[in-house]
Structures are given as structure tokens and as C-alpha cells.
C-alpha positions in Angstrom: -73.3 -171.7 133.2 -72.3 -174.8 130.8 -74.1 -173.3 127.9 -72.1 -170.2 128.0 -68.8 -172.2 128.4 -70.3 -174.0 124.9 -70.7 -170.4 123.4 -67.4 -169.2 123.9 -66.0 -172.4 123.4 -67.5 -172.8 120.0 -67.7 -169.1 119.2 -70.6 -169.8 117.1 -72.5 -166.6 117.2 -71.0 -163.0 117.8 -73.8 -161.9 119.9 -75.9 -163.0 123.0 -78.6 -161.9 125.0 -78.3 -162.7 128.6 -82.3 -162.5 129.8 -81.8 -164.3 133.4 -82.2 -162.2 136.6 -81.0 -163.0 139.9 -77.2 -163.2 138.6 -75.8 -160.9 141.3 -78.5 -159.4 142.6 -78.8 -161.7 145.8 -76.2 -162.4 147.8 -76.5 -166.9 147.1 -76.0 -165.5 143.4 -72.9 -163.1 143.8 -70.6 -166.3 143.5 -71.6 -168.0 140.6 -72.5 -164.3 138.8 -68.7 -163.6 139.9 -67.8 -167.2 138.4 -69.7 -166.3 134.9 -68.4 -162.8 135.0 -64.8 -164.3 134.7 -65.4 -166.5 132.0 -66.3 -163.7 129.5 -63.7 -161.4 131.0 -61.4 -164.1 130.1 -63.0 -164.6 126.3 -62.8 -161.0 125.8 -59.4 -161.0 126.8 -58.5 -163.7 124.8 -60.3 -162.4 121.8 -62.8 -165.2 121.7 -66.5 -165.8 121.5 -69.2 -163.4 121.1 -70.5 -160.0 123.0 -73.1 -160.2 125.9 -75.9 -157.9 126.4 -77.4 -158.8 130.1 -77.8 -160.6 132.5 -81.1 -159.7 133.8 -82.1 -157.8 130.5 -85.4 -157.6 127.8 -82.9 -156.9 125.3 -83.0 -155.0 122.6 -85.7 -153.7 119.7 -83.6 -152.5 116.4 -85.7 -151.0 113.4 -82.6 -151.0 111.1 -82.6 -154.5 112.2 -85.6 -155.7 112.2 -85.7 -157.7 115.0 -87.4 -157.4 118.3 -86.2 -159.5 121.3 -88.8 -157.7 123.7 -91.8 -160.1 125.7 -94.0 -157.4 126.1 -96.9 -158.6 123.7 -98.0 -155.8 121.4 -101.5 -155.3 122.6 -100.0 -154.2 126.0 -97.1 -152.1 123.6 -97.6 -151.4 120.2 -94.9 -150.7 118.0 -96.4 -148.8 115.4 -94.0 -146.4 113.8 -95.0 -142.6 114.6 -92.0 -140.9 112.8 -91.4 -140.6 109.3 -87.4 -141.3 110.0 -86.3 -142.7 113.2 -83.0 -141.1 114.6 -82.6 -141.8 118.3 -81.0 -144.2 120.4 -82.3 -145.2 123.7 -80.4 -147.7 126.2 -81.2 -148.5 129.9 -80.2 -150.9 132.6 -84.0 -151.3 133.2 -86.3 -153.2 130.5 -89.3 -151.5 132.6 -87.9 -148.1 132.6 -88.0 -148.6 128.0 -91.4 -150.0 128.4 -92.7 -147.2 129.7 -91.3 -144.7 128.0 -92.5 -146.0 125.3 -95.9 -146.5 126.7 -96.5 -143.1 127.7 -95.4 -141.3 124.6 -94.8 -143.4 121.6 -93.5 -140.0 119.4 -90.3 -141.0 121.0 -90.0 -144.0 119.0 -86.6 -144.8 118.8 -84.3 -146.4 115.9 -83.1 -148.5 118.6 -84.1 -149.7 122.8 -81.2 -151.5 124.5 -81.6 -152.7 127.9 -77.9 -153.4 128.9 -79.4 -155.0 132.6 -76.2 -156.2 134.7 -73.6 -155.3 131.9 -71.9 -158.8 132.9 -70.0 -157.2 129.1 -71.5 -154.8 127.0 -71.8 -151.7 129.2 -73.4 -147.7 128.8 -69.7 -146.4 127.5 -69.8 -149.2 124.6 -73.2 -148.6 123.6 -73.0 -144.4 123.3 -69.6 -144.8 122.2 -71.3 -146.9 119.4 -74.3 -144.8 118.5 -71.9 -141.6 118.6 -70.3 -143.1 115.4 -73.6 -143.8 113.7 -74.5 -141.3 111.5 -78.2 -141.7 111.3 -78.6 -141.2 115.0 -78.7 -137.7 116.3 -80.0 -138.1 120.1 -78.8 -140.6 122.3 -80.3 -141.5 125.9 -79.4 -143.6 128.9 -80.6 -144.4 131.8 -77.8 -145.5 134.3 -78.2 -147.0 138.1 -74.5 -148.1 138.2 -70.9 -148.7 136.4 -68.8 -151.4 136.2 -65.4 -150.4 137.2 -64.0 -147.7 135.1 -67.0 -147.4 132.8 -67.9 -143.8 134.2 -65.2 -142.3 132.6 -65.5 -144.5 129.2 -69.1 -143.1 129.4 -67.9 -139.4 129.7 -65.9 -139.8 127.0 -68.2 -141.3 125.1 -70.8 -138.6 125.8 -68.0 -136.1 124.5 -67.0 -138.3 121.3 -71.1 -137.6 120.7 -71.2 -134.3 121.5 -68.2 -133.3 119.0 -69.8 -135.4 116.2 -73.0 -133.0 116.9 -75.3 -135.2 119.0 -76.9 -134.8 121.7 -77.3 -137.3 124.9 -79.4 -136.9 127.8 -78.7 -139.3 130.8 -80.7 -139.8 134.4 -78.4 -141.2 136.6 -80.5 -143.0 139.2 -79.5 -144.1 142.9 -79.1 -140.4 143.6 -80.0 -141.0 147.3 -78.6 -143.8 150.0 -81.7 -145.5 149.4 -81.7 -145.2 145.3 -78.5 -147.1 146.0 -79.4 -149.6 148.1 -82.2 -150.6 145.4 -80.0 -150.5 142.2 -78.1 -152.8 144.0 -80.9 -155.3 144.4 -82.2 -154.3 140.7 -79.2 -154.8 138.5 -76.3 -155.5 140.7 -75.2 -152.0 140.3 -72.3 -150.2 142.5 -74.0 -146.5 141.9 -71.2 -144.6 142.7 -71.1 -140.6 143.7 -73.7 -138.6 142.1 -72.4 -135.4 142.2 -69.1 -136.2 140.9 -71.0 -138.5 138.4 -73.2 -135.4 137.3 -70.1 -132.5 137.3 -68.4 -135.1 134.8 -70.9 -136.2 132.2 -72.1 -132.7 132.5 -68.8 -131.4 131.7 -68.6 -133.7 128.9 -71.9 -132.3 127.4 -74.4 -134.7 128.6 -78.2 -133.7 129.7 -78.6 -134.7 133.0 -82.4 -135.0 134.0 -82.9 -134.8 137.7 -86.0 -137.1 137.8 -87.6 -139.4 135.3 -90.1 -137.1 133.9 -87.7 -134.6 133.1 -85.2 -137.3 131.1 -88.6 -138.1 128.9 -89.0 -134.4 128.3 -85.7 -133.7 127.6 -85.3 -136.8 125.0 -88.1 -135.9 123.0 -87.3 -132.2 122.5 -83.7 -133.2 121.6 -85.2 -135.5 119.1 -87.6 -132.9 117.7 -85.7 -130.4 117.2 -82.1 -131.6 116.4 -82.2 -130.0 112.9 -83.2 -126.5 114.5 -80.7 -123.9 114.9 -80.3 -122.8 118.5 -78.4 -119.3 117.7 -79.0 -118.4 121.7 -81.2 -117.7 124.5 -83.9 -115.1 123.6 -87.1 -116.4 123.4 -90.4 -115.4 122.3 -93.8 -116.6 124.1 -97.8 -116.5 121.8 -100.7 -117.9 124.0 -104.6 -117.2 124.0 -104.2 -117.6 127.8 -103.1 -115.0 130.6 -102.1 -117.8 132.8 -100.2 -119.4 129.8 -97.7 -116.2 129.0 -97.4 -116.1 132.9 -96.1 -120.0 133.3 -94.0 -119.2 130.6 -92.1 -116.0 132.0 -92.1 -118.3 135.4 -90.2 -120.9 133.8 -87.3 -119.4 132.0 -84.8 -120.1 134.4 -83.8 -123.4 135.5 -81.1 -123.6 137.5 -78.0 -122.0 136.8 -79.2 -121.2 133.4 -81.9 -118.5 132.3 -83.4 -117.7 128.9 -84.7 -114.2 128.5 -88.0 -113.3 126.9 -86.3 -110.8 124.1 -88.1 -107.3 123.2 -89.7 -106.9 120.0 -88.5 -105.2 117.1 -90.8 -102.1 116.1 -91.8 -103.4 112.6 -92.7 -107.3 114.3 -94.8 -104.9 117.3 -96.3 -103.8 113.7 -96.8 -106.6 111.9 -98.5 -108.3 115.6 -100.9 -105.0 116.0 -102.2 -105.6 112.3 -103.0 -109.1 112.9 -104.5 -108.1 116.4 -106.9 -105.2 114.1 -107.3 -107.9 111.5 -109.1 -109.9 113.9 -110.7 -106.9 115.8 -108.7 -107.6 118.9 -106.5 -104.6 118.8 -108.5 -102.6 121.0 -108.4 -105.7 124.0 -105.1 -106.8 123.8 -101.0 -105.1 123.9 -97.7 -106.1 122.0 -95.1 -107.7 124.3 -93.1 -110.6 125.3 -94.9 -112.6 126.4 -97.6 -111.8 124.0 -101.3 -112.7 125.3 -103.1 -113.2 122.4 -106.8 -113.6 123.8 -109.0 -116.6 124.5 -111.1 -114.9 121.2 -108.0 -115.7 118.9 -108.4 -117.8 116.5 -106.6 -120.4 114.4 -105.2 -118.3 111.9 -104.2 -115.5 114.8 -102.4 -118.2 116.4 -100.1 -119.0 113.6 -99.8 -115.2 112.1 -99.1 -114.9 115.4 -96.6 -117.9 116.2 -95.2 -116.6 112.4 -94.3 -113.2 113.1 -92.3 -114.0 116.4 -90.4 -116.6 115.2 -89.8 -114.2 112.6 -88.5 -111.5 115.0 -84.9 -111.4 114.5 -84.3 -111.1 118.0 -85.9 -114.0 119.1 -84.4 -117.1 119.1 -86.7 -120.0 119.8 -90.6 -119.7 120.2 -93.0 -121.2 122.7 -96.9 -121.2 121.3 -99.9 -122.1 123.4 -102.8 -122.9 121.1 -105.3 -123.3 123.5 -108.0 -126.0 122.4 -110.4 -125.2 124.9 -111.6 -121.6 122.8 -114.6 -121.9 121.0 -112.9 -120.5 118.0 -109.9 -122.8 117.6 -110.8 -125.8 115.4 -109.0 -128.7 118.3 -111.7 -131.3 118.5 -111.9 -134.3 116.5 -115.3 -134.4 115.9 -117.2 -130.7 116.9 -120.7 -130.3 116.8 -119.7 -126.3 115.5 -119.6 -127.2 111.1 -115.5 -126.8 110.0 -114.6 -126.7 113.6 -113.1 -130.2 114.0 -108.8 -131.2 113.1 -109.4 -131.8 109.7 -110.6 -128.4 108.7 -108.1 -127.0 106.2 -108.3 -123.8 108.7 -107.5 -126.0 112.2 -104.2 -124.7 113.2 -103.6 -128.7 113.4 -103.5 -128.2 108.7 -101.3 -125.2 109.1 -99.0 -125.4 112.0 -96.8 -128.0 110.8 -95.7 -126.2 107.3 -94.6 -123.1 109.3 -92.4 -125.6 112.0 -90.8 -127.4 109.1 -90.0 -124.3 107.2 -89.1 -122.4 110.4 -84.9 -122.9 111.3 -85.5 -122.2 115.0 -87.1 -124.0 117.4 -90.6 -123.9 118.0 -92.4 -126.0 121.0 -96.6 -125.7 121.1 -98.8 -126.6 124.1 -102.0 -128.1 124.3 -103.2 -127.7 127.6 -105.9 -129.6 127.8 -107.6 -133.2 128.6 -108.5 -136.4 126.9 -110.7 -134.7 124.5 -107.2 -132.6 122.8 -105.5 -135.8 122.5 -106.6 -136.6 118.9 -105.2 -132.9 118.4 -102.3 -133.8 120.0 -101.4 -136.9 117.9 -102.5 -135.1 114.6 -99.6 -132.4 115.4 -97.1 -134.9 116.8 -97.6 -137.5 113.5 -96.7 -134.2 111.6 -93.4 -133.1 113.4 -94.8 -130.6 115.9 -93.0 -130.8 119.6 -95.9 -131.0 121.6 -95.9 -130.3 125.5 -99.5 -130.7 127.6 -98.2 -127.6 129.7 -96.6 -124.7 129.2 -94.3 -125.1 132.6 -92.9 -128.5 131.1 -92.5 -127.2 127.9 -90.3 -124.2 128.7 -88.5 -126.1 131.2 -87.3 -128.4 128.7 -86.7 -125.7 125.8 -84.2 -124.1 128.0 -82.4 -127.1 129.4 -81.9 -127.8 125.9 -81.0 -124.2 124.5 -78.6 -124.6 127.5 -77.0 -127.9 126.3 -77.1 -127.0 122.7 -74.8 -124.1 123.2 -72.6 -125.9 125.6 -72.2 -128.3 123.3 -71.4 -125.5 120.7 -68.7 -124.1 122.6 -67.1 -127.6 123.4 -66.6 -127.9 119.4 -65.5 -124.5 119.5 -68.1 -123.3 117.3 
């Protein structure tokens, strides 16, 4: 550890990244980890030499920055920017947990990745505490195996400090188990601490909690989508060209404690939906209601009349729309052998959706439910600002976790 004696010593930088692994992870490296640890404790105290992100850490990618500490090469992760204006943070104990993220849905795209690793300094309540005074980041997310002494409660009030400045952060605390525990301990050094009292408190503070992994990547990228929307409550409206689509929908309004409820429909909306459905000569096939099957024969301009008039509905709060690519009469494939039935159609839903989302004040989440063939789809929508979800289940479990934390998060500013 001579070179970071020379650091502090000669406090020549204010930062450093501490890459290493193994520094309190085994039990032949607790000592000198425990050795290392007290040197910077006694810098910081002292008010000498620089910040450490790490040990055991990738480090961090900044865009505002413009730097990029990572090792993953960029054929195995690209970095190409998919949104216009980047305005999430992202921070985890886990390089691996980033990279994948990342990998597996690159609309997340964050301003900045931090992986704090050990958090032999900086720790989680630093970093959120940090990001909650930024003003050109509106979600923040963590993922947390353990706390260093005392840091679970700067982290809560962290979280709050976010919360009141009209953020949002979504957290999955890992090590819920024995065994989770047991291998945080050998990953990153971490003590992981009681997970229920952990959950009750960030909760309290206004943090997302995802229960599993999939879940926190769902939650983060709706919060990012949609944290210019206005989440006025809990009624929601459901469009789909798909019976089993309106049914996973009504099936997945409620999660947990916390229920959204499909609203009824205003007589001049039941109207305005029954001209579109005669307009399209599927009036005498299909009914008005919540959720409103729409018919496999729908096509792209039924969907967004359709998706229009509901969101419309004064009663309705936030929208879910499946577009089904699979019908013959929605332009979804990149390339169609049908002429002016591909994406690029000025009549694809694809053209048209994204006007109507960026115009629309509430929230509305779309589902493609389909294979690798609606991916090109997919991206088109996603490069334009459209949430996207690949079921209807995982989208409208993830609109109301987050209609649930937005008006949580209301009530804790007292709005």
C-alpha cells in the first residue's frame, strides 16, 4: 500500500480509482484491507489527500465528463448514445451488475455508471446524496450488497434529500437471504445487514425497492422515461389488439399493497372510441370498456385514435397500449414483403406514436409483444422517447410501482 501512502502524502490528485480485488474479501486480505482502510480514514479526518472510489471496482463512465475508466472493450459494450439528453445516475457495488444493464437495454443509457466496489471511502449515501443536488439528473439507481457502518441511514437520507428535490431513486438491495449474505461478503466485503428493516427505511424515505434484478431494470427505465409526466393518480386506461393482452393487463394492476384501478369511461370518450371502431368497420365485432380490446384487425391509425382518446379521458390517468406487431395490418416489420407495410411508412404507428407520447402530460407505456423480428420496431420507438415493454405483465407491473412511488413521493413534499 506504499503508493497510496505517496498519494495522500503528496495529495497530488483529488480523486482515485481503487481497481484491485481481493482487499477484504478473503480472510489473508482482511488485515492489510483493515491496515489501508485506516490510512484514508485518517486522511479524511485530517482533511488530506484525495477521495477513493473502490477497492475492487471498474470505476466509473461520466458523459458530462468525458471520460471512461471501464475495461470492457466496446465491441463486447458499445457506448453509443440512445437518448437525446441523458438524465440518470446509476451506481453499484458490482462493475458486472452495470455491465449488464447496460448490455441488455442500452435505452437506459445513463449520464453517469459508478461502481463504488468495497467503498474503502466513497460510499452509496455520498454518491445519491451527490446526484440529489445535481440538477440535470432526475432518476437515480443503486444497487447495494452492503454498508459501511452508519451509511444506511446517510443513504435514507439521502434518498429523501432526492425525493424532496423531485427525483426519483430506485434501489435493489441484494443479500436478501442467509446465503445472498454469505456471497456479498465474499464479493465486495460487504456486512449486508437486515433487509427488512433496510427495505421499511429507504422505503419510508421514498426509495423504489425492486425485489429482484429484473424488476430494478424495469423500474429504472420507466422512471427515466417518464419523469416529465404528470402522475395525477391511479386510474388507468388499457388499448390492445389482443384479448390476452387487456386480460394481463387487468391481472397486473395490483402489486403488492398497492393497486391501480382500470377507471370507467366517460360517455363522450365511449363515443369518440365507437366512431373510431365504425370508422374502421369494427363496431359491429368489438365493445367500449376498460380494458378496451381493440381487435387483431385494428390497424395503425386505430391504435393511436385509439391510444389518443384514452389518454384523453379525463378520468384516466396513465395509459397502457399494446400495438401488437404480429397483425397483418400493423406496419411493425423492418423490411415487409406487404408495399408501405414496413417502420418507415409515414402510416407505421412507429411515425405517429411518438408525437402523441411527447405531446401527451400523462404517462403512456406501449408493448411490443413479440420476437427478434419486432426488435427493429422496438428500437425505432425507444430512439424516439416511447417507454417500451416486450410484455404487457412487465409493463403494468412497473407503471404501478411507479404511479405508487410518484405519489408517495408527492405526499412526502406535501404536494
Amino acid at each position: 500500500f506504499g503508493i497510496i501512502d505517496e498519494v495522500i502524502r503528496t495529495d497530488a490528485v483529488e480523486s482515485v480509482l481503487l481497481i484491485p480485488g481481493g482487499m477484504g474479501e478473503t480472510e489473508a486480505s482482511r488485515e492489510p484491507a483493515r491496515q489501508m482502510q485506516a490510512k484514508i480514514d485518517a486522511a479524511r479526518s485530517a482533511g488530506v489527500g484525495p477521495v477513493f472510489v473502490g477497492g475492487n471496482c471498474l470505476g466509473i463512465i461520466s458523459h458530462p465528463g468525458n471520460y471512461d475508466s471501464w475495461f470492457i472493450p466496446e465491441e463486447r459494450l458499445p457506448r453509443t448514445q440512445k437518448k437525446a439528453q441523458r438524465t440518470s445516475a446509476l451506481i453499484s457495488q458490482s462493475g458486472a451488475f452495470l455491465v449488464t444493464r447496460l448490455s441488455k437495454n442500452a435505452w437506459l443509457d445513463p449520464a453517469y455508471m459508478v461502481a463504488v466496489g468495497n467503498q474503502n471511502d466513497i460510499t452509496h449515501g455520498d454518491l445519491v446524496a451527490n446526484f440529489a443536488e445535481n440538477p440535470d439528473i432526475h432518476v437515480i439507481g443503486a444497487y447495494v450488497e452492503g454498508f459501511k457502518d452508519l451509511d444506511g441511514l446517510a443513504l435514507a437520507r439521502a434518498v429523501r434529500k432526492a425525493i424532496v428535490a423531485g427525483k426519483q431513486v430506485v434501489i435493489y438491495k441484494a443479500a436478501q437471504s442467509a446465503a445472498g449474505g454469505r456471497a456479498a461478503m465474499g464479493h465486495t466485503a460487504s456486512i449486508a445487514g437486515d433487509y427488512e428493516v433496510c427495505l421499511s427505511v429507504l422505503t419510508q424515505a421514498g426509495a423504489m425497492i425492486a425485489g429482484d434484478v429484473s424488476e430494478f431494470s424495469d423500474l429504472f427505465f420507466i422512471s427515466d422515461c417518464m419523469s416529465n409526466k404528470v402522475v395525477g393518480g391511479k386510474r388507468l386506461g388499457a388499448v390492445a389488439g389482443a384479448g390476452y393482452d387487456t386480460v394481463a393487463i387487468a391481472d397486473s394492476t395490483q402489486v403488492g399493497d398497492f393497486a391501480m384501478t382500470l377507471s370507467a369511461i366517460s360517455q363522450s370518450t365511449r363515443e369518440r372510441l365507437m366512431e373510431i371502431l365504425k370508422a374502421k368497420k369494427l363496431d359491429a365485432l368489438m365493445e367500449v370498456r376498460n380494458p378496451f380490446d381493440i381487435n387483431p384487425a385494428a390497424d395503425d391509425d386505430a391504435h393511436l385514435l385509439c391510444i389518443e382518446a384514452m389518454a384523453a379521458e379525463p378520468d384516466v390517468d396513465s395509459v397502457v397500449a399494446g400495438l401488437d406487431p404480429t397483425s397483418p395490418v400493423v406496419r411493425s416489420l423492418k423490411k415487409s414483403a406487404r408495399e408501405g407495410y414496413d417502420i418507415d411508412s409515414p402510416e407505421s404507428i412507429v411515425q405517429t406514436l411518438p408525437r402523441l407520447v411527447a405531446s401527451c402530460p400523462k404517462p403512456i407505456v406501449a408493448v411490443i409483444d413479440g420476437g427478434p423480428l419486432f426488435d427493429p420496431m422496438a428500437d425505432k420507438l425507444m430512439e424516439q422517447g416511447v417507454c417500451i415493454f416486450r410484455s404487457s405483465e412487465r409493463a403494468t407491473r412497473a407503471l404501478v410501482r411507479y404511479t405508487e412511488a410518484r405519489l408517495r413521493a408527492a405526499r412526502l413534499r406535501g404536494e
